[in-house]
Coordinates of C-alpha atoms in Angstrom, one line a residue:
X1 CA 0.0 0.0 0.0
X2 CA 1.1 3.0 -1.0
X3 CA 2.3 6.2 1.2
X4 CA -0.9 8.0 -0.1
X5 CA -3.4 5.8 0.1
X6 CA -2.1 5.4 3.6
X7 CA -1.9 9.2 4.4
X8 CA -5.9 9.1 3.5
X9 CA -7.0 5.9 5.5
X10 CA -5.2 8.2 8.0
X11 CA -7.4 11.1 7.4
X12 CA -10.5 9.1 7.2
X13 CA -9.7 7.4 10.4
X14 CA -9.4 10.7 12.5
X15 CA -12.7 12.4 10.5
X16 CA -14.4 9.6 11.8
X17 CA -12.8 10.2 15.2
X18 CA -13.8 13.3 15.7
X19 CA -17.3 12.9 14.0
X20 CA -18.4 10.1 16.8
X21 CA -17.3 12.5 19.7
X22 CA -19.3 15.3 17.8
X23 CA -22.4 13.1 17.8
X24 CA -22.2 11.7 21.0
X25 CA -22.0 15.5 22.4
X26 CA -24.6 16.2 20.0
X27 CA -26.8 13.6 21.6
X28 CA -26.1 13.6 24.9
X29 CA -27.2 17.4 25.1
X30 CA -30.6 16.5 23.4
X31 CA -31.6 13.4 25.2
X32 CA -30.7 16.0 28.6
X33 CA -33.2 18.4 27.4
X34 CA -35.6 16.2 26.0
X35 CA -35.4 14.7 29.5
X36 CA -34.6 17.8 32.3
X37 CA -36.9 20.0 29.9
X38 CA -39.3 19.1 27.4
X39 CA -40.8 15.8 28.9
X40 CA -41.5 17.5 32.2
X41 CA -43.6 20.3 30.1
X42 CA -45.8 17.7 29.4
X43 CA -46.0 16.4 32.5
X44 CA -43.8 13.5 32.0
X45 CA -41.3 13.4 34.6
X46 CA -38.0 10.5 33.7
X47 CA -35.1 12.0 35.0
X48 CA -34.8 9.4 37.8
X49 CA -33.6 7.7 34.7
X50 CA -31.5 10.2 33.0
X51 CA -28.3 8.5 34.5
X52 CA -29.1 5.2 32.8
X53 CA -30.0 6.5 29.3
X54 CA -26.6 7.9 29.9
X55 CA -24.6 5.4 30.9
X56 CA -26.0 3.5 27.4
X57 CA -24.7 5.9 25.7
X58 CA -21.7 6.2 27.0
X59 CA -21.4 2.5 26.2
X60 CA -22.4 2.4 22.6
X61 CA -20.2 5.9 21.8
X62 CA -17.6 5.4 24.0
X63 CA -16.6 1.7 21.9
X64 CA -17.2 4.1 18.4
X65 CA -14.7 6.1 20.1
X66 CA -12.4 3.7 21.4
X67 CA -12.3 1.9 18.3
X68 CA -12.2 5.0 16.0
X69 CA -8.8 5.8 18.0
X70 CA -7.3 2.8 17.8
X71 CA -7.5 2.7 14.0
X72 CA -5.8 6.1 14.2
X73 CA -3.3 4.8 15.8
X74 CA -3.3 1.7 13.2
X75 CA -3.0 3.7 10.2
X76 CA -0.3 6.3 12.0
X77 CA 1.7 3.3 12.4
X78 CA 1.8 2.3 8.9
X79 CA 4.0 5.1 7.8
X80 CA 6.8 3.3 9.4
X81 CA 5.4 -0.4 10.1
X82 CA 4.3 -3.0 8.7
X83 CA 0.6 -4.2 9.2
X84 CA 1.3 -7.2 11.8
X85 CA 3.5 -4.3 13.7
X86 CA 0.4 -1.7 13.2
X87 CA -2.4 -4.2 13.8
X88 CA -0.9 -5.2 16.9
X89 CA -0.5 -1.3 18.2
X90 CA -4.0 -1.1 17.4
X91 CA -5.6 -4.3 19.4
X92 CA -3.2 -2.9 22.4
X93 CA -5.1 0.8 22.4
X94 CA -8.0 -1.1 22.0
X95 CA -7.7 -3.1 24.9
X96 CA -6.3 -0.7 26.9
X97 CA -9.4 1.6 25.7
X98 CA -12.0 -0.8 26.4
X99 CA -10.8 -1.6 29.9
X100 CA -10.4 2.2 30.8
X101 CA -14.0 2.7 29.1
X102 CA -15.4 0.2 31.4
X103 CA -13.9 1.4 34.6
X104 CA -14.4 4.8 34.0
X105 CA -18.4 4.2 33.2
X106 CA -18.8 2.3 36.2
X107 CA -16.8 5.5 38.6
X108 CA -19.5 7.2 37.0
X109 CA -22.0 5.6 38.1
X110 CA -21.2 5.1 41.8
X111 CA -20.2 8.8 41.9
X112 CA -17.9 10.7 44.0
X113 CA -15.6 8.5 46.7
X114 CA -18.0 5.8 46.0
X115 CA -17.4 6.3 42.5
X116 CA -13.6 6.4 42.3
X117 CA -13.7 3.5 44.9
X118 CA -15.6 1.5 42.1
X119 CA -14.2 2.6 39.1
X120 CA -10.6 1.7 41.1
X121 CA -11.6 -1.8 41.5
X122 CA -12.9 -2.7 38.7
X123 CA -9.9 -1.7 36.9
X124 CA -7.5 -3.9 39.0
X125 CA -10.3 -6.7 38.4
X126 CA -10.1 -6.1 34.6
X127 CA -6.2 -5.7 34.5
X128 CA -6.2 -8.8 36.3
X129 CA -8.3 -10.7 34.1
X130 CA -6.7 -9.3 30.6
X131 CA -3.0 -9.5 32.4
X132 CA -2.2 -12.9 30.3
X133 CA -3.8 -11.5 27.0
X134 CA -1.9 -7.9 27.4
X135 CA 1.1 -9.6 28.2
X136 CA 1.1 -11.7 25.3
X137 CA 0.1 -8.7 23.5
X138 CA 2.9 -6.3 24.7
X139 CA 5.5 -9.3 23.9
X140 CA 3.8 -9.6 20.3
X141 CA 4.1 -6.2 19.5
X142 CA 7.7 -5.9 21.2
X143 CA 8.8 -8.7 18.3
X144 CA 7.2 -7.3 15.7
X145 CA 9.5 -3.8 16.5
X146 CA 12.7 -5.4 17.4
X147 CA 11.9 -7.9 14.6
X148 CA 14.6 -10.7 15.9
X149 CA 13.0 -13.0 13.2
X150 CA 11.2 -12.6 10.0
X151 CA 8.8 -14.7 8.4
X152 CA 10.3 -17.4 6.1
X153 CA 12.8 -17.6 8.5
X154 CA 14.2 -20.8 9.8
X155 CA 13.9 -21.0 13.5
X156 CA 14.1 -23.1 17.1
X157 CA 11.7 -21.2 19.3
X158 CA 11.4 -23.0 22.9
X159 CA 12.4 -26.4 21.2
X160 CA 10.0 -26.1 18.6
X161 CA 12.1 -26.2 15.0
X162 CA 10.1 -24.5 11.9
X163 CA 9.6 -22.1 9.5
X164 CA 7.8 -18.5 11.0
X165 CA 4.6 -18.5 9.0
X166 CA 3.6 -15.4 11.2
X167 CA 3.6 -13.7 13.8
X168 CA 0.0 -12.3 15.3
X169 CA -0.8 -9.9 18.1
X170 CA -1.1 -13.2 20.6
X171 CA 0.9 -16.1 18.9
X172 CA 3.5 -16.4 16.4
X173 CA 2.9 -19.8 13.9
X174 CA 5.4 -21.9 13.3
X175 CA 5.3 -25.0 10.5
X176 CA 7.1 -27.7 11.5
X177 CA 9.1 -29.9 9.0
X178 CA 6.0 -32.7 8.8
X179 CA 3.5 -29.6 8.2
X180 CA 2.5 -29.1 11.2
X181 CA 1.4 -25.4 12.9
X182 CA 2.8 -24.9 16.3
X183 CA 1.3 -21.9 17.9
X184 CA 3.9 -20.3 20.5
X185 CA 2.7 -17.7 23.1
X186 CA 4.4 -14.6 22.4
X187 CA 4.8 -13.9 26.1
X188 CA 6.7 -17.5 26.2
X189 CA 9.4 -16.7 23.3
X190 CA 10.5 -12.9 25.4
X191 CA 13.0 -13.6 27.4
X192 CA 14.2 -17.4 25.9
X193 CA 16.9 -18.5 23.6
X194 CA 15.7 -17.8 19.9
X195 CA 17.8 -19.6 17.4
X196 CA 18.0 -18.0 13.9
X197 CA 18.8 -21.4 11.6
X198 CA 20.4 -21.8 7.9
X199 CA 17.4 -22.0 5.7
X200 CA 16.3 -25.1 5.0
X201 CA 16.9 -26.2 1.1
X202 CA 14.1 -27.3 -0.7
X203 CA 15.9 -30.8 -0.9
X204 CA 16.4 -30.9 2.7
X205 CA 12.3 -30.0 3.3
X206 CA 11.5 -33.4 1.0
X207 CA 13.7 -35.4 2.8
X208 CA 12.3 -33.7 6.4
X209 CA 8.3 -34.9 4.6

């Protein structure tokens, strides 16, 4: 893909950024005077329920939003990375988003010390429960940087001898000399011996099969 089609995904990306806070602005300030104003006028009287309509919302916006940023950050990264590099930035922001979304909504919703108290612990909860995932994560998008193998190459990653078919925001595939795919946490290969190997020859793959 070229640098210009990139440069307008790019622009695209942060139009519909900014469009999705604009309408959620938008909306929010209607539905509070439909609800603190024009309803009561008629003698209908919701506002007891104000805070949920809000918190729904905040929900369906807040993942437009979340998401919306992340593929900024997808298509920024793509002036200098590749897409496994720039797809794996992007699920990171989005995780990272999502959790914070989450946590922030429910502060929110307890309000004040309560609030923070709330919002507090159901952020260690949800950082505790996505630590595996973000770790592999973090470690997938750490070898997709420091690139200390390619794919194609011909590798022994924690015992397991192959060819790098690729390497994803969680695992990175390797085919073994019989064919088979071995999927390796990312998290697993940081921090242990990777071998690099001489290619294998196409005579030397027969003989392997």
């Amino acid at each position: 893909m070229s640098k210009k089609e990139i440069g307008r995904h790019y622009v695209n990306a942060i139009t519909k950024l900014v469009i999705y806070i604009v309408v959620y602005v938008v909306v929010a300030a209607i539905v509070h005077y439909v609800i603190s104003t024009l309803l009561p006028m008629f003698g209908i009287k919701v506002s007891p329920y104000e805070g949920y309509v809000n918190v729904l919302l905040a929900l369906a916006f807040g993942y437009l939003i979340v998401s919306a940023f992340a593929d900024v950050i997808y298509w920024s990264m793509r002036f200098r990375y590749d897409h496994p590099t720039a797809r794996a930035m992007r699920n990171v922001f989005l995780l990272i988003g999502i959790g914070a979304l989450v946590a922030g909504i429910a502060g929110a919703i307890g309000g004040g010390v309560a609030g923070v108290a709330v919002g507090g612990f159901l952020g260690i909860v949800i950082g505790f429960a996505v630590q595996q995932v973000l770790g592999q994560a973090v470690a997938g998008l750490f070898l997709l940087l420091a690139k200390p193998f390619r794919i194609h190459d011909h590798v022994n990653l924690l015992g397991e001898d192959g060819i790098v078919n690729d390497v994803a925001i969680l695992f990175t595939e390797v085919i073994k000399g019989d064919g088979s795919k071995v999927l390796i946490p990312n998290n697993s290969i940081i921090g242990n011996k990777i071998y690099i190997l001489p290619k294998q020859q196409p005579q030397q793959q027969q003989q392997q099969k």
